[in-house]
């Protein structure tokens, strides 16, 4: 059974006429008729009752029509997904990305994309706040967190797992908390960029997630500053794993609760509501997504 014959059958069902389908596909009536006959022969069932005035679906035809429509729709979506890949990309894209991802991966990925398309210019801002796409004139935003604005389209890229970590020097001096509840006895370095609050650290248990309210002497909205303070042995931090991935691997930081941290946030490519984004935005999203997935183990 050929997919293009199923698509042709779906068109016949929708248009109710061999001649209309022949015209749309630049075929002759006889070719359309022969291809439907071939489909019936391969399936060993009659799909249509043919009269001089109209076409009527048989029971078998009705059963096949739904699946054939799905094949047709999948083909359309596949074509939409790759449209523009062979075109020259030019113009301007204004985008906003979170600071951690901007430093870790997006600066290099977006600059690489610009080099791949010499006619394109990208203005990339690093900003943790969720900017107003329409008022700010943004074509694309990469964001980590929860999305509520229904006027936007969000494509999920991957999830970012958080960790609780400290330096070996801090643990040697202050002891390692055995359970999350013991964090209240420690100096917890707080990251202001959190949707759930800098002092509200989320953990998992068999009965569901719960919050431990922590406190500490250092509070910042800058991830790099928080990482340096943690590496310096000044306290315990609750941060995205990608920020400290290499520090955990080389032993400069210790993951205190590797199976218990409950915070995991989605990373999304967000753009204003349209049926299809411009090709240049669509291609940039695919490029960014590929770069994220290439280092998905960081997250």
Short mmCIF file of C-alpha atoms in Angstrom, two decimals:
data_model
loop_
_atom_site.label_atom_id
_atom_site.label_comp_id
_atom_site.label_asym_id
_atom_site.label_seq_id
_atom_site.Cartn_x
_atom_site.Cartn_y
_atom_site.Cartn_z
CA UNK A 1 0.00 0.00 0.00
CA UNK A 2 1.44 3.35 -1.05
CA UNK A 3 1.08 6.43 1.13
CA UNK A 4 0.40 8.64 -1.89
CA UNK A 5 -2.55 6.43 -2.85
CA UNK A 6 -3.96 6.83 0.67
CA UNK A 7 -3.56 10.60 0.38
CA UNK A 8 -5.30 10.52 -3.00
CA UNK A 9 -8.14 8.47 -1.51
CA UNK A 10 -8.46 11.02 1.32
CA UNK A 11 -8.75 13.79 -1.26
CA UNK A 12 -11.46 11.88 -3.11
CA UNK A 13 -13.41 11.53 0.14
CA UNK A 14 -13.06 15.25 0.88
CA UNK A 15 -13.89 16.49 -2.64
CA UNK A 16 -16.37 13.80 -3.64
CA UNK A 17 -15.16 13.78 -7.22
CA UNK A 18 -12.43 12.12 -9.26
CA UNK A 19 -12.34 15.08 -11.64
CA UNK A 20 -11.74 17.63 -8.87
CA UNK A 21 -8.94 15.52 -7.40
CA UNK A 22 -7.45 15.06 -10.88
CA UNK A 23 -7.48 18.83 -11.43
CA UNK A 24 -5.85 19.62 -8.06
CA UNK A 25 -3.08 17.08 -8.65
CA UNK A 26 -2.63 17.79 -12.37
CA UNK A 27 -3.67 14.23 -13.25
CA UNK A 28 -6.23 12.74 -15.62
CA UNK A 29 -9.48 11.22 -14.36
CA UNK A 30 -8.37 7.80 -15.54
CA UNK A 31 -5.14 7.96 -13.51
CA UNK A 32 -7.06 8.85 -10.34
CA UNK A 33 -9.52 6.02 -11.02
CA UNK A 34 -6.72 3.51 -11.64
CA UNK A 35 -4.91 4.47 -8.44
CA UNK A 36 -8.06 4.07 -6.34
CA UNK A 37 -8.68 0.73 -8.08
CA UNK A 38 -5.11 -0.29 -7.26
CA UNK A 39 -5.68 0.57 -3.61
CA UNK A 40 -8.86 -1.49 -3.55
CA UNK A 41 -7.05 -4.41 -5.17
CA UNK A 42 -4.22 -4.28 -2.65
CA UNK A 43 -6.69 -4.17 0.26
CA UNK A 44 -8.99 -6.74 -1.35
CA UNK A 45 -12.05 -4.60 -0.54
CA UNK A 46 -14.28 -2.15 -2.36
CA UNK A 47 -13.88 1.38 -0.97
CA UNK A 48 -16.29 3.37 -3.11
CA UNK A 49 -19.65 2.92 -4.85
CA UNK A 50 -19.36 4.76 -8.16
CA UNK A 51 -22.34 6.17 -10.04
CA UNK A 52 -22.51 8.79 -12.77
CA UNK A 53 -23.71 11.37 -10.23
CA UNK A 54 -21.73 10.74 -7.07
CA UNK A 55 -19.27 8.63 -5.10
CA UNK A 56 -20.36 6.88 -1.90
CA UNK A 57 -18.14 5.26 0.68
CA UNK A 58 -18.57 1.58 1.47
CA UNK A 59 -18.26 0.40 5.06
CA UNK A 60 -14.63 -0.48 4.35
CA UNK A 61 -14.14 2.94 2.77
CA UNK A 62 -15.48 4.67 5.87
CA UNK A 63 -13.13 2.65 8.05
CA UNK A 64 -10.14 3.60 5.90
CA UNK A 65 -11.08 7.27 5.45
CA UNK A 66 -10.08 8.32 8.96
CA UNK A 67 -6.64 6.71 8.77
CA UNK A 68 -6.10 8.05 5.27
CA UNK A 69 -6.88 11.55 6.53
CA UNK A 70 -4.27 11.12 9.27
CA UNK A 71 -1.68 10.12 6.67
CA UNK A 72 -2.55 13.20 4.64
CA UNK A 73 -2.32 15.47 7.68
CA UNK A 74 0.99 13.95 8.76
CA UNK A 75 2.37 14.60 5.27
CA UNK A 76 1.26 18.24 5.39
CA UNK A 77 2.84 18.70 8.83
CA UNK A 78 6.06 17.07 7.68
CA UNK A 79 6.26 19.44 4.72
CA UNK A 80 5.53 22.42 6.97
CA UNK A 81 8.28 21.32 9.35
CA UNK A 82 11.00 21.36 6.69
CA UNK A 83 9.73 24.21 4.51
CA UNK A 84 12.43 26.80 4.12
CA UNK A 85 15.39 24.54 4.80
CA UNK A 86 16.55 24.98 1.23
CA UNK A 87 15.94 28.72 1.11
CA UNK A 88 18.31 31.58 1.78
CA UNK A 89 17.71 32.93 5.27
CA UNK A 90 18.08 36.67 5.74
CA UNK A 91 16.72 39.59 7.73
CA UNK A 92 16.70 40.24 11.47
CA UNK A 93 15.70 38.24 14.55
CA UNK A 94 15.31 39.78 17.99
CA UNK A 95 15.43 37.25 20.79
CA UNK A 96 15.76 37.00 24.56
CA UNK A 97 17.37 34.09 26.41
CA UNK A 98 18.03 33.23 30.09
CA UNK A 99 21.49 34.03 31.44
CA UNK A 100 22.61 30.48 32.28
CA UNK A 101 21.65 29.02 28.90
CA UNK A 102 23.00 32.12 27.15
CA UNK A 103 26.43 31.62 28.68
CA UNK A 104 26.42 27.83 28.50
CA UNK A 105 25.21 27.16 24.97
CA UNK A 106 23.13 29.81 23.21
CA UNK A 107 25.80 32.45 22.56
CA UNK A 108 27.82 29.93 20.58
CA UNK A 109 24.80 28.26 18.96
CA UNK A 110 23.21 31.51 17.74
CA UNK A 111 26.51 32.96 16.51
CA UNK A 112 27.10 29.70 14.62
CA UNK A 113 23.64 29.98 13.04
CA UNK A 114 24.43 33.52 11.88
CA UNK A 115 27.63 32.29 10.23
CA UNK A 116 25.61 29.58 8.47
CA UNK A 117 23.32 32.28 7.04
CA UNK A 118 25.41 35.37 6.15
CA UNK A 119 22.33 37.47 5.33
CA UNK A 120 20.91 37.10 8.84
CA UNK A 121 21.42 39.31 11.88
CA UNK A 122 20.37 38.23 15.39
CA UNK A 123 20.03 40.54 18.38
CA UNK A 124 20.23 38.26 21.43
CA UNK A 125 19.53 39.67 24.89
CA UNK A 126 20.39 37.76 28.07
CA UNK A 127 17.60 38.37 30.55
CA UNK A 128 16.00 36.11 33.15
CA UNK A 129 12.70 37.98 33.30
CA UNK A 130 9.90 36.87 31.00
CA UNK A 131 9.82 39.73 28.50
CA UNK A 132 6.69 40.88 26.67
CA UNK A 133 7.16 39.42 23.20
CA UNK A 134 4.68 41.67 21.42
CA UNK A 135 5.44 45.00 23.10
CA UNK A 136 9.16 44.30 23.04
CA UNK A 137 9.15 43.27 19.39
CA UNK A 138 10.73 39.88 20.07
CA UNK A 139 10.60 37.18 17.41
CA UNK A 140 11.76 34.40 19.74
CA UNK A 141 12.32 33.86 23.44
CA UNK A 142 14.00 30.91 25.17
CA UNK A 143 12.65 30.48 28.68
CA UNK A 144 12.88 28.10 31.61
CA UNK A 145 9.84 27.79 33.83
CA UNK A 146 6.07 27.72 33.76
CA UNK A 147 4.18 29.30 30.86
CA UNK A 148 0.68 30.72 31.25
CA UNK A 149 0.16 33.18 28.37
CA UNK A 150 -2.17 31.47 25.91
CA UNK A 151 -1.39 34.06 23.20
CA UNK A 152 2.06 32.51 22.80
CA UNK A 153 3.27 29.30 21.19
CA UNK A 154 5.76 27.32 23.26
CA UNK A 155 7.82 24.43 21.95
CA UNK A 156 9.29 22.23 24.66
CA UNK A 157 13.01 21.57 24.20
CA UNK A 158 13.97 19.60 27.32
CA UNK A 159 13.68 19.67 31.13
CA UNK A 160 16.19 21.23 33.49
CA UNK A 161 16.77 19.33 36.74
CA UNK A 162 17.93 21.28 39.81
CA UNK A 163 20.44 20.11 42.41
CA UNK A 164 21.51 20.98 45.96
CA UNK A 165 25.29 21.25 46.14
CA UNK A 166 28.20 22.43 48.26
CA UNK A 167 31.98 22.32 48.10
CA UNK A 168 33.92 19.54 49.86
CA UNK A 169 35.49 22.24 52.05
CA UNK A 170 32.07 23.42 53.25
CA UNK A 171 30.98 19.84 53.98
CA UNK A 172 34.22 19.11 55.87
CA UNK A 173 33.78 22.20 58.01
CA UNK A 174 30.01 22.18 58.59
CA UNK A 175 28.98 18.57 58.03
CA UNK A 176 26.74 17.07 55.37
CA UNK A 177 22.98 17.30 55.95
CA UNK A 178 21.55 13.79 56.11
CA UNK A 179 18.03 14.81 55.08
CA UNK A 180 16.69 17.97 53.38
CA UNK A 181 15.07 19.15 56.62
CA UNK A 182 18.55 19.62 58.13
CA UNK A 183 19.26 22.39 55.61
CA UNK A 184 17.64 24.84 58.06
CA UNK A 185 20.81 24.47 60.17
CA UNK A 186 23.07 25.53 57.26
CA UNK A 187 24.01 28.71 55.43
CA UNK A 188 21.95 28.38 52.24
CA UNK A 189 23.02 30.64 49.38
CA UNK A 190 19.88 31.91 47.72
CA UNK A 191 19.25 32.44 44.02
CA UNK A 192 16.73 35.20 43.40
CA UNK A 193 15.75 33.89 39.97
CA UNK A 194 13.26 31.24 41.06
CA UNK A 195 9.54 30.98 40.34
CA UNK A 196 8.92 29.25 43.67
CA UNK A 197 10.97 31.68 45.79
CA UNK A 198 14.66 31.77 46.60
CA UNK A 199 14.24 30.38 50.12
CA UNK A 200 11.67 27.69 49.26
CA UNK A 201 13.54 24.57 48.18
CA UNK A 202 11.45 21.72 46.76
CA UNK A 203 12.11 18.04 47.48
CA UNK A 204 10.53 14.70 46.62
CA UNK A 205 9.10 12.11 49.00
CA UNK A 206 6.95 8.99 48.67
CA UNK A 207 3.89 11.02 49.65
CA UNK A 208 4.62 13.85 47.18
CA UNK A 209 6.77 16.95 46.86
CA UNK A 210 7.30 19.26 49.82
CA UNK A 211 9.08 22.53 50.61
CA UNK A 212 11.93 23.22 53.01
CA UNK A 213 12.22 26.92 53.91
CA UNK A 214 15.90 27.81 54.18
CA UNK A 215 17.87 30.90 55.13
CA UNK A 216 21.37 32.23 54.64
CA UNK A 217 23.65 35.23 54.53
CA UNK A 218 24.06 35.54 50.74
CA UNK A 219 21.35 36.34 48.19
CA UNK A 220 21.91 37.07 44.48
CA UNK A 221 20.11 37.18 41.14
CA UNK A 222 23.28 36.24 39.26
CA UNK A 223 23.95 32.56 38.64
CA UNK A 224 27.69 33.03 38.06
CA UNK A 225 28.05 34.84 41.40
CA UNK A 226 26.11 32.08 43.15
CA UNK A 227 28.32 29.38 41.63
CA UNK A 228 31.51 31.18 42.68
CA UNK A 229 30.24 31.62 46.24
CA UNK A 230 29.42 27.90 46.39
CA UNK A 231 32.81 26.89 44.96
CA UNK A 232 34.42 29.14 47.56
CA UNK A 233 32.95 27.02 50.33
CA UNK A 234 30.66 29.72 51.67
CA UNK A 235 27.40 27.75 51.73
CA UNK A 236 24.94 25.38 50.06
CA UNK A 237 23.21 26.26 46.78
CA UNK A 238 20.02 25.12 45.02
CA UNK A 239 20.68 25.59 41.29
CA UNK A 240 20.06 24.14 37.82
CA UNK A 241 22.35 21.14 37.29
CA UNK A 242 23.64 22.54 33.99
CA UNK A 243 25.21 25.48 35.89
CA UNK A 244 27.44 23.19 37.98
CA UNK A 245 27.64 20.07 35.79
CA UNK A 246 31.41 20.21 35.32
CA UNK A 247 31.99 21.17 38.96
CA UNK A 248 30.10 18.06 40.08
CA UNK A 249 31.99 15.88 37.60
CA UNK A 250 35.45 17.07 38.70
CA UNK A 251 34.65 16.94 42.41
CA UNK A 252 34.76 20.69 43.11
CA UNK A 253 31.15 20.45 44.24
CA UNK A 254 29.16 17.63 45.87
CA UNK A 255 25.55 16.75 44.98
CA UNK A 256 23.99 16.47 48.45
CA UNK A 257 20.62 14.94 47.53
CA UNK A 258 20.97 13.37 44.05
CA UNK A 259 17.61 11.57 44.11
CA UNK A 260 15.50 13.91 46.23
CA UNK A 261 15.44 17.34 44.60
CA UNK A 262 11.94 17.98 43.28
CA UNK A 263 12.50 20.94 41.02
CA UNK A 264 12.54 20.26 37.29
CA UNK A 265 11.57 23.03 34.88
CA UNK A 266 10.90 22.87 31.16
CA UNK A 267 13.02 24.85 28.71
CA UNK A 268 10.90 26.29 25.90
CA UNK A 269 11.24 28.14 22.63
CA UNK A 270 8.44 30.72 22.69
CA UNK A 271 7.12 32.90 19.89
CA UNK A 272 3.96 34.95 19.22
CA UNK A 273 0.85 33.05 18.13
CA UNK A 274 0.85 32.40 14.39
CA UNK A 275 -0.07 29.34 12.37
CA UNK A 276 3.54 29.01 11.26
CA UNK A 277 6.52 31.06 12.47
CA UNK A 278 8.76 32.65 9.82
CA UNK A 279 11.20 30.18 8.31
CA UNK A 280 14.21 31.93 9.82
CA UNK A 281 12.71 31.60 13.32
CA UNK A 282 11.69 27.99 12.70
CA UNK A 283 15.19 27.09 11.53
CA UNK A 284 16.82 28.88 14.45
CA UNK A 285 14.60 26.96 16.89
CA UNK A 286 15.64 23.66 15.28
CA UNK A 287 19.30 24.65 15.47
CA UNK A 288 19.01 25.64 19.13
CA UNK A 289 17.08 22.50 19.99
CA UNK A 290 19.75 20.30 18.40
CA UNK A 291 22.46 22.03 20.43
CA UNK A 292 20.51 21.59 23.68
CA UNK A 293 19.87 17.91 22.98
CA UNK A 294 23.55 17.35 22.17
CA UNK A 295 24.36 18.16 25.82
CA UNK A 296 21.10 16.96 27.37
CA UNK A 297 23.08 15.09 30.05
CA UNK A 298 24.10 18.47 31.49
CA UNK A 299 20.45 19.09 32.38
#
